[in-house]
Amino acid sequence: MNRFVPVILIISVILVFSCKHIEVRERVADIPRHEWSKKKPAVIELDVADSATYQLYLILRHTQQYRYNNLVASISIKDTSGHPLSTFRVNASLVTPSGKWGGSNIDDLYDHRIRLNIPLVLKKNRYRFTISQLMKDDPLLFMLNAGIGIEKTTENR
C-alpha cells in the first residue's frame, strides 16, 4: 500500500497543474410569455475583463412544444458607445443527427449552448448583444430564453 502513495501523489500533482481555468461569461434574457416577437429582440450586456479573442456561444431554452428543429436568428454586437462591431445570421440546429432534441433537458425544458464559429476580438469593455429571431412565426412560441456566452480562445491562455 505504501508504495502506491508516491504514484498517487505524482498523479495528483500532474492533474492539479495540468488543469486550466476556463473563464466563461454567460447571460440570458427572458422571453416574455414565452412568445418571442420579431419586434422584441433579446438584449444581453456582458462585461469583458481582458482584451482577447473570444469564442461565442448562442444559449437557448425552449419547451418540448417548440415546433422547429432549428432557430434562425440575427446577432448584432455593439460596444458601449453604440459602435457596431459585428452583425451576422445564425441557423442553429436544436436536434441531434438522430432527430432528438439536443442540449440538456429537465422534464420538457431543453437548454442549448451552441458554439458559433465566429471568434471575435474584444477589448476590455461592456458589450451589447442583440438577438432577433428570424423564423416565419411571429411571435415564435415556446422559446423561454435567449442569450450569449463568451469564452477566451486557447491562443490567449
Short mmCIF file of C-alpha atoms in Angstrom, two decimals, residues 1-13:
data_model
loop_
_atom_site.label_atom_id
_atom_site.label_comp_id
_atom_site.label_asym_id
_atom_site.label_seq_id
_atom_site.Cartn_x
_atom_site.Cartn_y
_atom_site.Cartn_z
CA MET A 1 0.00 0.00 0.00
CA ASN A 2 2.80 2.44 0.92
CA ARG A 3 4.48 2.00 -2.48
CA PHE A 4 1.36 3.42 -4.20
CA VAL A 5 1.39 6.68 -2.18
CA PRO A 6 4.17 8.32 -4.29
CA VAL A 7 2.43 7.28 -7.51
CA ILE A 8 -0.89 8.74 -6.32
CA LEU A 9 0.89 11.92 -5.17
CA ILE A 10 2.61 12.35 -8.56
CA ILE A 11 -0.64 11.80 -10.46
CA SER A 12 -2.42 14.30 -8.20
CA VAL A 13 0.23 16.96 -8.79
#
